[in-house]
Short mmCIF file of C-alpha atoms in Angstrom, two decimals:
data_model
loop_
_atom_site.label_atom_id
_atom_site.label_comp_id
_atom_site.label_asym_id
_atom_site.label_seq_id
_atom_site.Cartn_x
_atom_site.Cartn_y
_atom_site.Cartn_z
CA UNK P 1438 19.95 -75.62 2.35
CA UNK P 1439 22.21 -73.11 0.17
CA UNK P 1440 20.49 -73.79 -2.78
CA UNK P 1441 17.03 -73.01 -1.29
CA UNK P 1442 18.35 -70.23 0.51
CA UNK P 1443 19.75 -68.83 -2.97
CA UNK P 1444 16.06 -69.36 -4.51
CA UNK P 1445 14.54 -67.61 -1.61
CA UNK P 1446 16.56 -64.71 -2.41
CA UNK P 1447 16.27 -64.93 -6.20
CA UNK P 1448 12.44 -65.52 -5.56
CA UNK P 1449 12.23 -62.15 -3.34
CA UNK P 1450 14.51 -59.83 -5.71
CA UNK P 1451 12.68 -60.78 -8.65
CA UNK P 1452 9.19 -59.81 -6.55
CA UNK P 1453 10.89 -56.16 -5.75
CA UNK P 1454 12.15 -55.54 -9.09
CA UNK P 1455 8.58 -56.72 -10.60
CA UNK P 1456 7.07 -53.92 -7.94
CA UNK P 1457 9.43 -51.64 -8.92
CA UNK P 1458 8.73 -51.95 -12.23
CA UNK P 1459 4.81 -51.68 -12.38
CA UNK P 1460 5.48 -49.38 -10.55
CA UNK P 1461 7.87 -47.30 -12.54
CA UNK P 1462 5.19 -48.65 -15.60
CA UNK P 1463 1.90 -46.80 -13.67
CA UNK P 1464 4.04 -43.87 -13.11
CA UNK P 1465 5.20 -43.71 -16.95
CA UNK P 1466 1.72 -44.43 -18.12
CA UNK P 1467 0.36 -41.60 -15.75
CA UNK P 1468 3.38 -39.16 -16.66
CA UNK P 1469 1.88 -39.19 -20.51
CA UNK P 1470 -1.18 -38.50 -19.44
CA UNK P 1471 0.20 -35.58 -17.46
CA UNK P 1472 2.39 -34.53 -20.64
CA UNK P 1473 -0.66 -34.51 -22.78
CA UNK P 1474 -2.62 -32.80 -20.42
CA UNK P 1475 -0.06 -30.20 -20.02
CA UNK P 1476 0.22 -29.36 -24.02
CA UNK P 1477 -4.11 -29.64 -23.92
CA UNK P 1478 -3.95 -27.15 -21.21
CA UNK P 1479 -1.19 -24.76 -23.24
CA UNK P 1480 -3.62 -24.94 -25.97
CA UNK P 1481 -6.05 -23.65 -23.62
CA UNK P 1482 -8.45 -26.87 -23.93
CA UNK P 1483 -8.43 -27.37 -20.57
CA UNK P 1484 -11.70 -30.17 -20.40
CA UNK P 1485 -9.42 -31.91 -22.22
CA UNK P 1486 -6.58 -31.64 -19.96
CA UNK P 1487 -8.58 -32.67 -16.77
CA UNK P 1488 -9.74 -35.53 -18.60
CA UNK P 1489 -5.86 -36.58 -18.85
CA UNK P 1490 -5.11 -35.36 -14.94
CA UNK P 1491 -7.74 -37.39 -13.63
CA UNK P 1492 -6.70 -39.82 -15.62
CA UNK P 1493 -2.82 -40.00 -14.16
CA UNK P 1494 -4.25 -39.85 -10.92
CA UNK P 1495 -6.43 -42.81 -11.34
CA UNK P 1496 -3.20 -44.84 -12.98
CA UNK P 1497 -1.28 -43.55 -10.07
CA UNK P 1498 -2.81 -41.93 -6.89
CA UNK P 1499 0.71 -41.03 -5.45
CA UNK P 1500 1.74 -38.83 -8.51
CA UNK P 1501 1.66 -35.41 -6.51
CA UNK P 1502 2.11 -33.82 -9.82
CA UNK P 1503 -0.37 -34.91 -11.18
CA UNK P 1504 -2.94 -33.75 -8.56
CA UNK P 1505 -1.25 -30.15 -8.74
CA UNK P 1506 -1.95 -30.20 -12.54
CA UNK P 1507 -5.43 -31.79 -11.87
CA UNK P 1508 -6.35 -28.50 -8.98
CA UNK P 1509 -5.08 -26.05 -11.60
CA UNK P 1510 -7.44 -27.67 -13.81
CA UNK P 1511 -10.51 -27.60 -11.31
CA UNK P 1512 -9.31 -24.04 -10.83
CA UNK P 1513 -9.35 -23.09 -14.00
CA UNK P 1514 -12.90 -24.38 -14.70
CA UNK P 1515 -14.45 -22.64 -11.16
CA UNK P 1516 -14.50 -25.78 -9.18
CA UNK P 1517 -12.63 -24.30 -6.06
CA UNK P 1518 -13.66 -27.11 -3.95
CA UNK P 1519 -12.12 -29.91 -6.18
CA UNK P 1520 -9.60 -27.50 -6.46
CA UNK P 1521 -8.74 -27.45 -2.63
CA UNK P 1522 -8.92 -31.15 -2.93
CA UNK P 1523 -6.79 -31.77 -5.13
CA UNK P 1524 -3.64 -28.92 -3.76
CA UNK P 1525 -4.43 -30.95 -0.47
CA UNK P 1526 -3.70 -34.04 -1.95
CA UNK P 1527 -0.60 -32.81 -3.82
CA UNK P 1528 1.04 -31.54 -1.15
CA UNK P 1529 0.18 -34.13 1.21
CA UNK P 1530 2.11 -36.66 -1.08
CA UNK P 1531 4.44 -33.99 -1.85
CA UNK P 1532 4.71 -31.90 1.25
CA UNK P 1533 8.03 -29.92 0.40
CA UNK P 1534 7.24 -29.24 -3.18
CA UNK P 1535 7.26 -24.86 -3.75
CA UNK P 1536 5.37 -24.89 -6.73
CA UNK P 1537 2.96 -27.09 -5.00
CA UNK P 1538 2.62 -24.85 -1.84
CA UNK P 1539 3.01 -21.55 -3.65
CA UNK P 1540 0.16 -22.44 -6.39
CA UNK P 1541 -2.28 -23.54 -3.27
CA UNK P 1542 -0.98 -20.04 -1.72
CA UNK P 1543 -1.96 -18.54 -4.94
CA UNK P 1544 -5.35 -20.33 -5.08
CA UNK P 1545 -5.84 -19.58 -1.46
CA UNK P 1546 -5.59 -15.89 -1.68
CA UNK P 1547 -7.79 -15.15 -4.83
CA UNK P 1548 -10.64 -16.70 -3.15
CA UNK P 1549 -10.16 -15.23 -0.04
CA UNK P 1550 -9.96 -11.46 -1.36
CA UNK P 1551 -12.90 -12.47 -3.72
CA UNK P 1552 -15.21 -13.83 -1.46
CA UNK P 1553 -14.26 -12.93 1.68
CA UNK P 1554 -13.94 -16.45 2.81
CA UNK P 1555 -11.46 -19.44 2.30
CA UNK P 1556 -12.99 -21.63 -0.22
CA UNK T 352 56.15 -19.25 -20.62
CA UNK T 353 53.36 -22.31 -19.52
CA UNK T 354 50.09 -20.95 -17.77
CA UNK T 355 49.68 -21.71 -14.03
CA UNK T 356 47.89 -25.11 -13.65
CA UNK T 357 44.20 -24.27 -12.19
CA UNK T 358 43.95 -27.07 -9.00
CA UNK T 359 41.36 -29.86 -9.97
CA UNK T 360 39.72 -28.79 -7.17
CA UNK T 361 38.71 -25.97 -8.72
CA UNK T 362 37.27 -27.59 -11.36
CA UNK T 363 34.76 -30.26 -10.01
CA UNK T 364 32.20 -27.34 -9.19
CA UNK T 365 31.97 -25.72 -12.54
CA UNK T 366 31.98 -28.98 -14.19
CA UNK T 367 28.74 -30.47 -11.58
CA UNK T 368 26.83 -27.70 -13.30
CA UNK T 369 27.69 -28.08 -16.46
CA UNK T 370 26.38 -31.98 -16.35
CA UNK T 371 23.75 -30.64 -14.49
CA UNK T 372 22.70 -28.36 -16.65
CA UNK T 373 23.48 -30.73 -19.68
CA UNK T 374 21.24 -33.29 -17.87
CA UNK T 375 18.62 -30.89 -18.12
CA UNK T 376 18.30 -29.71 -20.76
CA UNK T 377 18.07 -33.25 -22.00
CA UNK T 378 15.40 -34.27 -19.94
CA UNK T 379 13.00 -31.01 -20.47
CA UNK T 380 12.01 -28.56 -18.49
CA UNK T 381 9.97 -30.24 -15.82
CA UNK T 382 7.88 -27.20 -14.69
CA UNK T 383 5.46 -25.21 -17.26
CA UNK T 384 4.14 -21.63 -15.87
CA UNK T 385 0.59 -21.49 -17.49
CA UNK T 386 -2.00 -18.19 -17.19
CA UNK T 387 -5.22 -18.96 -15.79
CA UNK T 388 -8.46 -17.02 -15.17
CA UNK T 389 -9.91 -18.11 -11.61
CA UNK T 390 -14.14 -17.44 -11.93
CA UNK T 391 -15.55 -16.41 -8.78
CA UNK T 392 -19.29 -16.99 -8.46
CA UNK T 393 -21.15 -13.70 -7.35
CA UNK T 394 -22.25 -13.54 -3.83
CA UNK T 395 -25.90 -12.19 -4.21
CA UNK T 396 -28.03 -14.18 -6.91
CA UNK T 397 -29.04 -11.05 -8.59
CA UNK T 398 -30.96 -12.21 -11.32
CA UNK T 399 -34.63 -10.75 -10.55
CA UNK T 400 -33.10 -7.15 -11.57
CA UNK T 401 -32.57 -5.47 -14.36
CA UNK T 402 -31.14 -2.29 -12.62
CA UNK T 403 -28.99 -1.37 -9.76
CA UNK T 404 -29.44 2.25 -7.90
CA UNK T 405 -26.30 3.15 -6.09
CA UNK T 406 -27.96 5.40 -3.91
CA UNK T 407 -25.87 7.01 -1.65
CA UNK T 408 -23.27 6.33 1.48
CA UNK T 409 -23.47 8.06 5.31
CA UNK T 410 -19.64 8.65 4.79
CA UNK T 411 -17.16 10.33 7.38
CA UNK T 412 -13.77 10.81 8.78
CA UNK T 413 -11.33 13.46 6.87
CA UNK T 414 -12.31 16.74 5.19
CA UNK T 415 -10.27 16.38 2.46
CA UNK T 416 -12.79 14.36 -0.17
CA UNK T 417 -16.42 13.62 -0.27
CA UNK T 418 -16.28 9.96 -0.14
CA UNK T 419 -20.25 9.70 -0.47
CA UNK T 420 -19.73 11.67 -4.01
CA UNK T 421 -16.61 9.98 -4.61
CA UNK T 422 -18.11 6.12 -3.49
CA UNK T 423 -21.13 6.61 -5.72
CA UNK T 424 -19.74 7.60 -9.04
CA UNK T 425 -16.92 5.08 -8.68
CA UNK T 426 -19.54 2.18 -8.20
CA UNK T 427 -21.34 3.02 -10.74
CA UNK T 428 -18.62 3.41 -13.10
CA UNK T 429 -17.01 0.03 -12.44
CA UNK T 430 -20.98 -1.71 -11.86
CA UNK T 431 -21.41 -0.70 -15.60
CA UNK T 432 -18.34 -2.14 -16.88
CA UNK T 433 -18.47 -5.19 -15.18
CA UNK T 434 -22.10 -5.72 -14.48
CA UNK T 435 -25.08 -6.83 -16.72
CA UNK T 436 -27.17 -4.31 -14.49
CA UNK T 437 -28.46 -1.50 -16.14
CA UNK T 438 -27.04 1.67 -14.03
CA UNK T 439 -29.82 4.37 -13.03
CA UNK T 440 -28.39 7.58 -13.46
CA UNK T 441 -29.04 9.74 -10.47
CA UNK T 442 -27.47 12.66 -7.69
CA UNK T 443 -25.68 10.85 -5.05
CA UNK T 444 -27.70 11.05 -2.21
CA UNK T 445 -27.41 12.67 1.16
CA UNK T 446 -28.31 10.05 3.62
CA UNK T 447 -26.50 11.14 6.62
CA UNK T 448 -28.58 14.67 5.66
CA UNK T 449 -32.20 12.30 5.29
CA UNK T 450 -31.18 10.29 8.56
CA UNK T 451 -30.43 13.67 10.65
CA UNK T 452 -33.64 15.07 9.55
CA UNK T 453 -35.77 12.24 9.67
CA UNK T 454 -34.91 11.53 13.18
CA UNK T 455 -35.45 15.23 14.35
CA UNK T 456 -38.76 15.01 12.69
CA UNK T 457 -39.34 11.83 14.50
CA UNK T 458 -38.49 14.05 17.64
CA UNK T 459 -40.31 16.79 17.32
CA UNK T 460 -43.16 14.71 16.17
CA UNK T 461 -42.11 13.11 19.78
CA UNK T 462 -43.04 9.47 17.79
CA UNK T 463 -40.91 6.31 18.65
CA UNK T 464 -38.94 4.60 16.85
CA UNK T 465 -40.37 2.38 15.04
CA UNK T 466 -40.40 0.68 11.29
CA UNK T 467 -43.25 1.61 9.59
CA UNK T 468 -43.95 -1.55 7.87
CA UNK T 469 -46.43 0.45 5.37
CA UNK T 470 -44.52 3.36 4.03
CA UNK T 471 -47.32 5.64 5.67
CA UNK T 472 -44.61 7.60 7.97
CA UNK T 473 -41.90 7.04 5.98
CA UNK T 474 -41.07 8.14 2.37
CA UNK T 475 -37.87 8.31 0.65
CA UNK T 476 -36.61 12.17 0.00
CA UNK T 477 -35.79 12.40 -3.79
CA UNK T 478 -31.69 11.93 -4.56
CA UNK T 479 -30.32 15.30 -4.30
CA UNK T 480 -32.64 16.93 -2.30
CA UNK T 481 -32.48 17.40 0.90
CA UNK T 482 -35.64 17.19 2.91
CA UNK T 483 -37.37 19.81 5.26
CA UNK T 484 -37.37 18.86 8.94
CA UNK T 485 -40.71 20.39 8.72
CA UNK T 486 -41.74 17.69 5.86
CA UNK T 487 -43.93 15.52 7.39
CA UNK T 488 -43.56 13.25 4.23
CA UNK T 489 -40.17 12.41 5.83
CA UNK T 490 -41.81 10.42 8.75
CA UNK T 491 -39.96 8.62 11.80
CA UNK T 492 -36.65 6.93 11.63
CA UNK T 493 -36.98 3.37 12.57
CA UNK T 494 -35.22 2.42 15.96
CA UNK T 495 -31.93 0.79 14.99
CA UNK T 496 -31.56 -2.50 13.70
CA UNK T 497 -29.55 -5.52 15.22
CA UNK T 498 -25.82 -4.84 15.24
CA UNK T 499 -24.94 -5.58 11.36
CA UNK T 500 -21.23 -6.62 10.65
CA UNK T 501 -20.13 -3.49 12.76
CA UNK T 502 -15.94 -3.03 11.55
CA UNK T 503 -13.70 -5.49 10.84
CA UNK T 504 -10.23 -6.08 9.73
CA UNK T 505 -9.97 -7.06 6.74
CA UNK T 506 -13.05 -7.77 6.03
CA UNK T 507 -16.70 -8.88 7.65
CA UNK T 508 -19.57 -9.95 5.73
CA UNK T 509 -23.54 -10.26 7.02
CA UNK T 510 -25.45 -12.44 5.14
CA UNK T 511 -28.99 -12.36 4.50
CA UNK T 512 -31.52 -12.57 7.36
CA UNK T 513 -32.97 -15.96 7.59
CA UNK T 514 -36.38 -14.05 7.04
CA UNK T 515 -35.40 -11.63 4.24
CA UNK T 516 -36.34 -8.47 6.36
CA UNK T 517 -34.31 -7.01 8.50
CA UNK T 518 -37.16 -4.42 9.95
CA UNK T 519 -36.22 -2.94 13.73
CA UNK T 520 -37.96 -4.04 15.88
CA UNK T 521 -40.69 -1.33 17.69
CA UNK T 522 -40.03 0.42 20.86
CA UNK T 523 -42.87 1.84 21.73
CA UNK T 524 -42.15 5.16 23.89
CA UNK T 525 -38.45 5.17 23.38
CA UNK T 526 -36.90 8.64 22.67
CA UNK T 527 -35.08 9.43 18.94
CA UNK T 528 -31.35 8.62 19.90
CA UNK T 529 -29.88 11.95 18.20
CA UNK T 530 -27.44 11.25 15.59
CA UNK T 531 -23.75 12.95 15.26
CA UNK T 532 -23.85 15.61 12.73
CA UNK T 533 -19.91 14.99 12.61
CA UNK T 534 -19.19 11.38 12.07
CA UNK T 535 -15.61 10.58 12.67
CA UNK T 536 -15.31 7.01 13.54
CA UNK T 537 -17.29 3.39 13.90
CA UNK T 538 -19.36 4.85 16.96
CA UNK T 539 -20.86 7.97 15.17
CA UNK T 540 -21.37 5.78 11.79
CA UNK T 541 -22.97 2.97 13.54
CA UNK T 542 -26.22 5.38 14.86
CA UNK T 543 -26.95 5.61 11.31
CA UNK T 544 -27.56 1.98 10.56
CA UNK T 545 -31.13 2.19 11.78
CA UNK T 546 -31.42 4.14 8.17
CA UNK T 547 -30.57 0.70 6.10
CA UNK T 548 -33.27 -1.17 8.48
CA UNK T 549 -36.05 1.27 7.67
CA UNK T 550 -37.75 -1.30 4.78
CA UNK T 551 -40.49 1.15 4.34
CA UNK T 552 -38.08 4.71 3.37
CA UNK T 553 -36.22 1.99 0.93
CA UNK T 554 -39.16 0.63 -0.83
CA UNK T 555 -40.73 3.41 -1.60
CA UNK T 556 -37.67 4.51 -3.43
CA UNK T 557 -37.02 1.18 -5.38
CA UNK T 558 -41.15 2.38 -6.12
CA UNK T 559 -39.52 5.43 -7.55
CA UNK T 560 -37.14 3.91 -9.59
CA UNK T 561 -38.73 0.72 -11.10
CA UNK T 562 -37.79 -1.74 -7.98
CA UNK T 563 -34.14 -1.83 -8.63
CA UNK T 564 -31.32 -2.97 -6.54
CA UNK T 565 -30.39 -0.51 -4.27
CA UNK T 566 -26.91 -0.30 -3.28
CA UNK T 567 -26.46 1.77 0.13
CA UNK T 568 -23.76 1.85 3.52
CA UNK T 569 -21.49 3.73 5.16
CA UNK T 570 -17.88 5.00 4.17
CA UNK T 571 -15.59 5.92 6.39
CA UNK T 572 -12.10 7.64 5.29
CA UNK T 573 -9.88 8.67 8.00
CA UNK T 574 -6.90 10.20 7.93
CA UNK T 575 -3.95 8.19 10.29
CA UNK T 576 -0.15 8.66 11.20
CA UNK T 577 1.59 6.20 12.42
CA UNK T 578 5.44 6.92 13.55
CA UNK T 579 7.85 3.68 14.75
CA UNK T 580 10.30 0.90 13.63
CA UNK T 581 10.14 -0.78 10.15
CA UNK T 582 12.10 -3.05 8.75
CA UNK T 583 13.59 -2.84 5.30
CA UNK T 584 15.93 -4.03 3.11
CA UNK T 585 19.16 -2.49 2.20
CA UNK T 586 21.67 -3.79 -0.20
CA UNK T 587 25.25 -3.58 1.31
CA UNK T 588 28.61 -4.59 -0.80
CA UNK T 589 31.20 -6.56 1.13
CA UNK T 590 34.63 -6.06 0.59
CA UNK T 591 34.94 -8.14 -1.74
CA UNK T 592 32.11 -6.10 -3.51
CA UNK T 593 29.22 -9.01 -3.13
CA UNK T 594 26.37 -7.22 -2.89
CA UNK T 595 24.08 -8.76 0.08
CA UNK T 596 20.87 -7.56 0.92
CA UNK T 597 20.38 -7.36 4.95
CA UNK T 598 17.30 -6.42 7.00
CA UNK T 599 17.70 -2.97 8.68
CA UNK T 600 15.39 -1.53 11.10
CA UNK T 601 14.90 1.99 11.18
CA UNK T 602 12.38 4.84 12.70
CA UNK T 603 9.74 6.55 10.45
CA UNK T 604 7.40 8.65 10.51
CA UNK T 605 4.41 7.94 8.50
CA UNK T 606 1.14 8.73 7.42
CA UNK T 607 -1.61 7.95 5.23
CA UNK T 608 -5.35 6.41 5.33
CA UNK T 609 -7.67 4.16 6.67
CA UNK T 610 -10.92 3.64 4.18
CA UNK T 611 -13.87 1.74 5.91
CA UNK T 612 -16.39 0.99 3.67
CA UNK T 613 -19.97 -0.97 4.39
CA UNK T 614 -21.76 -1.99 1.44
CA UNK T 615 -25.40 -2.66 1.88
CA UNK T 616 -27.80 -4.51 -0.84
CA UNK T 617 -31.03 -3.92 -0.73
CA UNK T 618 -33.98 -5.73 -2.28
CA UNK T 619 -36.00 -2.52 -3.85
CA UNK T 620 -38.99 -4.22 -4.07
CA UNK T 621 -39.63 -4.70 0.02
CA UNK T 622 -36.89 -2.46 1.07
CA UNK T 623 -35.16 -5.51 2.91
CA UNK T 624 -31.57 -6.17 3.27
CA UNK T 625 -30.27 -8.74 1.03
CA UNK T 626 -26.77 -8.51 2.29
CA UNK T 627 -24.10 -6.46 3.73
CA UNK T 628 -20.36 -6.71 4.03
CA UNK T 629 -17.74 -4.49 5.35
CA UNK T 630 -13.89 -3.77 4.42
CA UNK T 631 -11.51 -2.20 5.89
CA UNK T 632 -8.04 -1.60 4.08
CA UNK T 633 -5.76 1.07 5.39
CA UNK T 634 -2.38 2.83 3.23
CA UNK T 635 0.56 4.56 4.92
CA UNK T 636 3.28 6.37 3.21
CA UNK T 637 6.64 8.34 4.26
CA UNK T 638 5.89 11.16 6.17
CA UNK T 639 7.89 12.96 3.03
CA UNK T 640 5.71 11.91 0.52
CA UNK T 641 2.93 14.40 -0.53
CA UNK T 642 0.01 12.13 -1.42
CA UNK T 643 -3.43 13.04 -1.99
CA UNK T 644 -6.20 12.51 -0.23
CA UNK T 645 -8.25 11.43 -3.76
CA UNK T 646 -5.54 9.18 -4.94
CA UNK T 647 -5.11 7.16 -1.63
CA UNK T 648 -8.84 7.09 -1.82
CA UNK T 649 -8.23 5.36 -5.15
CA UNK T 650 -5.52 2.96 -4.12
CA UNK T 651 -7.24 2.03 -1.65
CA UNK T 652 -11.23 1.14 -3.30
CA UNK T 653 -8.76 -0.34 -6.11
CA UNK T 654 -8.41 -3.44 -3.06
CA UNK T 655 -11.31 -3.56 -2.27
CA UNK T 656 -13.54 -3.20 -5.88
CA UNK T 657 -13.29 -6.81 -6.34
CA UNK T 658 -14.65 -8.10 -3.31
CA UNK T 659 -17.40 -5.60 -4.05
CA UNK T 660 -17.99 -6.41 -7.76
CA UNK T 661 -17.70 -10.63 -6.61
CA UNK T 662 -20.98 -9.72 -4.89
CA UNK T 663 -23.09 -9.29 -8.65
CA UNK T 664 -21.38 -10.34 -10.97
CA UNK T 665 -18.76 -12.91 -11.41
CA UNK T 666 -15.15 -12.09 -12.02
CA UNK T 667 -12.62 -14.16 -13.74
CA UNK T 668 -9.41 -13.29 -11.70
CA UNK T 669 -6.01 -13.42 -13.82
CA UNK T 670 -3.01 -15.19 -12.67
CA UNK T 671 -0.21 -17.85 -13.51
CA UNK T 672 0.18 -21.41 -12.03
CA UNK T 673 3.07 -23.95 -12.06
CA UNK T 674 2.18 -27.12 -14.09
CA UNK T 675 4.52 -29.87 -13.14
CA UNK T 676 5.45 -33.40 -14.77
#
């Protein structure tokens, strides 16, 4: 009875730290992508660093980095309504992140003085 | 002599930073601030013209500028640095003059209003001159359109009429509503919008000038005071000489401006309204401060230019983002 007991818990640990680590490996994986995105994006090849956002997002659809650098992206290009999307997304998984809120704010107001509307 | 021992205490703080810091450092920067250009598409798909006529504005309120004179040559100025449209040269025209005297022709004609749909009673006075009442050239002065945008805050925009021409509709035996010869707010500008509906006076001028785009409205710059409570920030020192920065609310008198422009597009090939949008942005200083009338007029169209220019031609709008890991 022990000895199963002590496999059950073995058996469940090992599950949680095998979660935790694809885990930690899709959010590692997705961070490069993010990284190289961010020096594409530096070096003002910006296709190239939406290619990489998207990327990180598809590898890990909780990285609310990731969809912050992905709406800057969209932003840059003139694709306000991925944009939105994508600062919606962010700050939904990341609800209490500044630079989130305050680059959305940012977003938000350009289009709104430019066009009279909220995109 | 041996130095006073500093308590521990004292120490955890500034060493928590200094790992912090340490750990930092060694990890990267985890935010990058990046400059961006935002495009904004234009509102008004303006690629059947080669040229843009900023015509003139019915403008009002203060003395102390001309913003018709002032509207026009700033438009134009900023339309041909940051517009493909070629920019037709021409005298800023009087429209509130045109309006006053084509509706006391209409008058003593004793002719409703009506939109002449064939240019026959209605022809557009040339820019800078201002026609005879006794011209008959000058025609009727359509009865006024439906209520377009009317003043906002901020800012309203009309688009285009489902069927591209916004002609007024005939009343057959009503009386020429006389218009203000002082306009001084909303109510005296809005008699004057039955000029922008009048397709015929507008297409016979695009006629004149190779079918251009004709850019029109109203402008309204009013003087306005407004004396009460504000809240600023003042910086106070403790005594312990902190400096803290506390919200204080104090009485001032101030004054300054209120600019109300409408922008209307018009197709000069039918004379029809493509689209119209009004603004509204207002500027108040301390009642101390000697501004000009010109320069608030400035600051002021300096807001509002963009949402303007977004309506030809598209802008790239510069600002910085936070890229994060």
């Amino acid at each position: 009875m022990r000895v199963a007991r002590t496999l059950l818990i073995v058996v469940l640990l090992t599950g949680f730290a095998g979660g935790g680590l694809a885990y930690a490996d899709a959010r590692g994986d997705a961070r490069a992508q993010v990284d190289f995105g961010i020096k594409a994006a530096q070096a003002d090849l910006w296709r190239e660093a939406i290619f990489r956002w998207q990327k990180a997002v598809e590898i890990d659809p909780t990285y609310a980095a990731a969809f912050n650098d992905l709406a800057i992206g969209y932003e840059h290009e003139g694709m306000p309504d991925k944009a939105r999307q994508a600062y919606e997304k962010a700050l939904k998984l990341d609800a209490d992140n500044d630079y989130i809120r305050q680059n959305y704010e940012m977003f938000k107001e350009v289009h709104a003085r430019a066009t009279g509307t909220h995109p | 002599m041996r130095a006073p021992l500093v308590p521990i205490r004292k120490l955890v703080l500034p060493a928590v930073a200094a790992i912090a810091a340490i750990v930092l450092v060694a990890c990267g920067s985890s935010y990058f601030e990046i400059p961006i250009q935002t495009p904004i598409k234009p509102k008004l798909d303006v690629s059947a013209f080669q040229r843009v006529l900023v015509a003139g504005f019915v403008a009002g309120g203060g003395t102390d500028i001309d913003p018709n004179v002032e509207t026009v040559r700033l438009l134009r100025s900023q339309l041909r640095l940051k517009s493909h449209l070629k920019v037709i040269d021409a005298d800023a025209m009087p429209l509130a003059v045109i309006a006053r005297d084509q509706a006391q022709t209409a008058a003593s004609n004793g002719q409703p209003q009506a939109a002449s749909a064939d240019g026959a009673s209605t022809a557009p006075v040339a820019p800078g001159a201002s026609p005879s009442p006794a011209d008959p050239a000058n025609g009727a002065v359509p009865a006024p359109a439906p209520a377009q945008g009317g003043v906002a805050q901020g800012q309203t925009t009309t688009p285009p009429p489902a069927a591209h021409a916004p002609a007024a509709p005939a009343q057959a035996g009503t009386a020429p509503t006389p218009l203000p010869a002082q306009i001084k707010d909303d109510k005296d500008l809005a008699a004057y919008d039955r000029l922008f509906a009048n397709t015929a006076y507008w297409k016979k001028l695009g006629e004149e000038y190779q079918s251009p785009l004709i850019v029109t409205g109203t402008v309204l710059f009013t003087p306005h005071d407004q004396s009460g409570f504000v809240q600023r920030e003042q910086e106070v020192y403790d005594s312990f000489g902190r400096r803290q920065v506390v919200p204080v609310r104090t009485y001032m008198e101030r004054k300054g401006y209120i600019l109300r422009p409408k922008f209307v597009f018009i197709d000069g090939r039918t004379g029809a309204t493509l689209y119209s949008e009004t603004f509204r942005e207002e500027v108040l200083y301390d009642s101390s401060q000697d501004t000009p009338a010109l320069s608030s007029y400035f600051e002021l169209m300096d807001r509002v230019m963009p949402g303007f220019l977004n309506t030809l031609a598209s802008q790239k709008i510069r600002g910085t983002r936070v890229l994060l890991k």
